[in-house]
Each structure stands twice: as structure tokens, then as C-alpha cells.
Coordinates of C-alpha atoms and ligand atoms in Angstrom, one line a residue:
M1 CA 55.3 57.7 82.3
A2 CA 55.6 55.5 79.2
T3 CA 58.0 52.5 79.3
V4 CA 61.0 52.6 77.0
R5 CA 60.7 49.4 75.1
S6 CA 63.5 47.6 73.3
V7 CA 62.4 45.8 70.2
N8 CA 65.2 43.2 70.7
E9 CA 64.0 42.5 74.2
L10 CA 60.4 42.0 72.9
V11 CA 61.6 39.7 70.1
K12 CA 63.4 37.6 72.7
Q13 CA 60.2 37.1 74.5
G14 CA 58.5 35.5 71.5
F15 CA 54.9 35.8 70.4
E16 CA 53.4 35.0 73.8
G17 CA 55.7 37.4 75.6
I18 CA 54.8 40.2 73.2
E19 CA 51.1 39.5 73.7
K20 CA 51.5 39.7 77.4
E21 CA 53.4 43.0 77.2
I22 CA 50.7 44.4 74.9
M23 CA 47.9 43.3 77.3
E24 CA 49.6 45.0 80.2
C25 CA 50.7 48.1 78.2
T26 CA 49.6 51.6 79.4
D27 CA 52.0 53.6 77.3
C28 CA 49.3 55.8 75.7
K29 CA 45.9 56.9 76.8
L30 CA 44.1 54.6 74.5
H31 CA 44.3 51.7 76.9
E32 CA 41.9 53.6 79.2
T33 CA 38.9 53.2 76.8
V34 CA 39.3 49.8 75.2
T35 CA 37.2 46.7 75.7
N36 CA 39.9 44.4 74.2
K37 CA 43.3 45.0 72.8
V38 CA 43.7 43.6 69.3
I39 CA 47.0 41.8 68.6
S40 CA 47.1 39.6 65.5
K41 CA 45.6 36.8 63.5
G42 CA 46.8 34.3 61.0
S43 CA 50.0 32.4 60.3
R44 CA 53.2 32.7 62.4
S45 CA 55.4 32.1 59.4
P46 CA 53.6 34.1 56.7
K47 CA 54.8 35.1 53.3
V48 CA 52.7 38.3 53.6
V49 CA 51.8 40.4 56.6
F50 CA 49.0 42.9 56.2
V51 CA 49.3 46.0 58.5
G52 CA 46.0 47.8 59.1
E53 CA 45.4 51.0 60.9
A54 CA 43.8 50.5 64.3
P55 CA 41.0 48.4 65.8
G56 CA 37.5 49.5 65.0
K57 CA 34.2 48.8 66.9
N58 CA 33.9 45.1 66.0
E59 CA 37.6 44.5 66.6
D60 CA 37.4 46.2 70.0
E61 CA 34.4 44.1 71.0
T62 CA 36.0 40.8 69.9
G63 CA 39.8 41.3 70.2
I64 CA 40.1 40.0 66.6
P65 CA 41.6 42.1 63.8
F66 CA 39.6 42.7 60.6
C67 CA 36.4 40.9 61.7
G68 CA 33.8 43.4 60.4
R69 CA 32.9 44.7 57.0
A70 CA 36.4 45.7 56.2
G71 CA 37.5 42.2 57.2
K72 CA 35.1 40.7 54.6
N73 CA 36.8 43.0 52.0
L74 CA 40.2 41.8 53.2
D75 CA 39.1 38.2 52.7
V76 CA 38.0 38.9 49.1
M77 CA 41.4 40.6 48.5
V78 CA 43.3 37.7 50.0
A79 CA 41.5 35.3 47.7
Y80 CA 42.2 37.5 44.7
M81 CA 45.9 37.5 45.7
G82 CA 45.8 33.7 45.7
L83 CA 47.0 33.4 49.3
S84 CA 46.0 30.4 51.5
E85 CA 45.4 30.5 55.2
N86 CA 49.0 29.7 56.1
D87 CA 50.4 32.3 53.7
Y88 CA 49.5 35.5 55.6
A89 CA 49.0 37.2 59.0
V90 CA 47.1 40.4 59.9
I91 CA 48.2 43.0 62.5
N92 CA 47.3 46.6 63.2
T93 CA 49.6 49.6 63.5
I94 CA 48.2 50.3 67.0
K95 CA 46.6 47.7 69.3
C96 CA 43.9 49.8 71.0
R97 CA 40.8 51.4 69.4
P98 CA 40.9 55.2 69.3
P99 CA 37.6 56.7 70.6
N100 CA 35.0 57.2 67.9
N101 CA 37.3 55.5 65.3
R102 CA 39.4 58.7 64.9
S103 CA 42.7 58.3 63.2
P104 CA 45.6 57.3 65.5
L105 CA 47.8 60.3 66.7
K106 CA 51.5 60.4 65.9
N107 CA 52.4 59.9 69.6
E108 CA 50.1 56.8 69.8
I109 CA 51.7 55.3 66.7
N110 CA 55.2 55.9 68.2
A111 CA 54.2 54.5 71.5
C112 CA 53.0 51.3 69.9
K113 CA 55.7 51.0 67.3
P114 CA 58.0 48.7 69.3
F115 CA 55.2 46.1 69.4
L116 CA 54.7 46.4 65.7
Q117 CA 58.4 46.2 64.9
A118 CA 58.8 43.1 67.2
Q119 CA 55.8 41.4 65.6
I120 CA 57.2 42.0 62.1
E121 CA 60.7 40.8 63.2
L122 CA 59.2 37.5 64.5
L123 CA 56.9 37.0 61.6
A124 CA 59.7 37.7 59.1
P125 CA 57.5 38.0 56.0
K126 CA 58.7 38.5 52.4
V127 CA 56.2 41.2 51.9
I128 CA 54.7 43.8 54.3
I129 CA 51.5 45.1 52.8
L130 CA 50.6 48.5 54.3
L131 CA 46.9 49.1 54.2
G132 CA 46.7 52.8 53.8
N133 CA 48.5 55.9 55.1
T134 CA 48.4 55.2 58.8
A135 CA 50.4 52.0 58.5
E136 CA 52.8 53.8 56.2
K137 CA 53.5 56.4 59.0
A138 CA 54.9 53.6 61.2
F139 CA 57.3 52.5 58.5
C140 CA 58.3 55.5 56.5
D141 CA 59.5 58.6 58.4
A142 CA 60.9 60.5 55.4
E143 CA 60.3 59.3 51.9
K144 CA 56.7 58.3 51.4
L145 CA 55.7 55.3 49.3
E146 CA 53.7 55.5 46.1
W147 CA 50.5 53.4 45.9
G148 CA 51.4 50.0 44.6
V149 CA 55.1 50.7 44.1
P150 CA 57.2 48.2 46.2
R151 CA 60.2 49.2 48.2
I152 CA 62.8 46.8 49.6
V153 CA 63.8 47.6 53.2
D154 CA 66.9 46.4 55.1
G155 CA 67.7 44.1 52.2
K156 CA 65.0 41.7 53.5
S157 CA 61.3 42.5 53.3
T158 CA 59.5 44.4 50.6
L159 CA 57.0 47.2 51.6
L160 CA 53.9 47.7 49.5
K161 CA 51.2 50.3 50.1
I162 CA 47.7 49.6 48.8
Y163 CA 44.2 50.8 49.8
H164 CA 42.7 49.9 53.2
P165 CA 39.8 47.5 52.7
A166 CA 37.5 49.9 54.6
A167 CA 38.2 52.5 51.8
L168 CA 36.8 50.0 49.3
I169 CA 33.4 49.8 51.2
Y170 CA 32.6 53.4 50.4
Q171 CA 34.4 53.7 47.1
R172 CA 33.5 50.6 45.1
S173 CA 35.2 52.1 42.0
R174 CA 38.5 51.6 43.8
I175 CA 38.3 47.8 43.7
E176 CA 39.4 47.6 40.1
E177 CA 42.2 50.0 40.9
Q178 CA 43.2 47.9 43.9
N179 CA 43.2 44.7 41.8
A180 CA 45.4 46.4 39.2
L181 CA 47.9 47.3 42.0
I182 CA 47.8 43.6 43.2
D183 CA 48.2 42.2 39.7
S184 CA 51.3 44.3 39.0
N185 CA 52.9 43.0 42.3
R186 CA 52.0 39.3 42.3
H187 CA 55.7 38.3 41.7
L188 CA 56.4 39.5 45.2
W189 CA 54.5 36.7 46.9
E190 CA 54.0 34.0 44.2
Ligands
SF4_201 S1 47.8 51.6 71.6 FE1 49.7 50.4 71.9 S2 51.0 51.8 73.1 FE2 48.9 52.6 73.3 S3 48.1 51.5 75.2 FE3 47.5 50.3 73.5 S4 49.1 48.7 73.3 FE4 50.0 50.4 74.6

């Protein structure tokens, strides 16, 4: 039976405590098939947090988020945004790779959500950049976001949905579109 997790209790445990809880988590079936759980990378006091979907093959093998081709596209995007290494962090909506890279199921997103919320609470970024629709599902239950249109949440962070870097691998024409979304939102992190 899945553990009922309190976000506040997770936050009190700090980054190391959350990491330990994730490593030991068996709250959904995905833990049965992973090689490594994938937790985060980057700054611990970032201006911007990028939220991806789920670990892929490379991430599962290494335990590092966005380390494959999509990661290279993310690096290019980060450079285009003018962010330095200390300015950003990268996490995923769920921490275990779904078999065959299928999209995460709603129950998996919900099971993993306390970890995501606690990570965001501790990282306390100005801007949360949702990389695609799966990340959006973890943050917006009712009213969906429009691509590139920011929304302030809880009077603190701003949510912004842009394309997932993996989508840019197969649709190169989207890069210009993505850059335009970034250009119109630079004031959020500059
Ligand atoms: S995806 Fe999240 S909730 Fe599911 S087993 Fe992995 S860490 Fe736990």
C-alpha cells in the first residue's frame, strides 16, 4: 500500500532526506523496473527550475536527469536563456523510468507529486519552467496553461510552459518557435 506523504514533512528533511525517501520509495510500480532513480541536478538556490517528464534510457542508466540528446538541447536552451550554472536546477515530474519510455500515468504522477512539491518548495525558484504537458499535469489540475504564457502561483513562483527539449529533436522547426517563447519571457529571470 502506498505511503501517504506529507510535503511539509519531506521539506523538513531537507534535500538529503528527500533523496533518501525517493531512493526507498515503492509507492508505484515503476520502482520495480528501474536501474536508477533520477532525482535532480544543478543549483540548490536557483532562479529557474526546469521540470521535465520522466527519466529516459540514458537517465535510468546514469541516475542523472537530461543527460542524453534531449539534455544537449536543454543545454543549448539554457545558454540561449543566458543562465549560468548557478542559476538553474533540473528535476523530473516522476523519478522512475516508465517501461519503454511510455508517458507517465496519472496515478504515477500523483504518487510522485509530494517529492516534486517538496523539491520545488526547497529550491524556491522565481520561475518554474514546465517542459511539456506531463509536467503541467503535476501543477495544473483545472485550468491549463498556454504555451509561453506565464502564470503566477501562490503569489510566489511563476509557471511557464514551453516545449520539451526532446520534442525539438524531431521537430527542428520548433526551435525558432521555442526561442520566441523564451524571448517574450526573459524579464521573468533576468
Ligand atoms: S516514480 Fe516516484 S512514486 Fe513511483 S516508485 Fe518512483 S519515486 Fe516512488
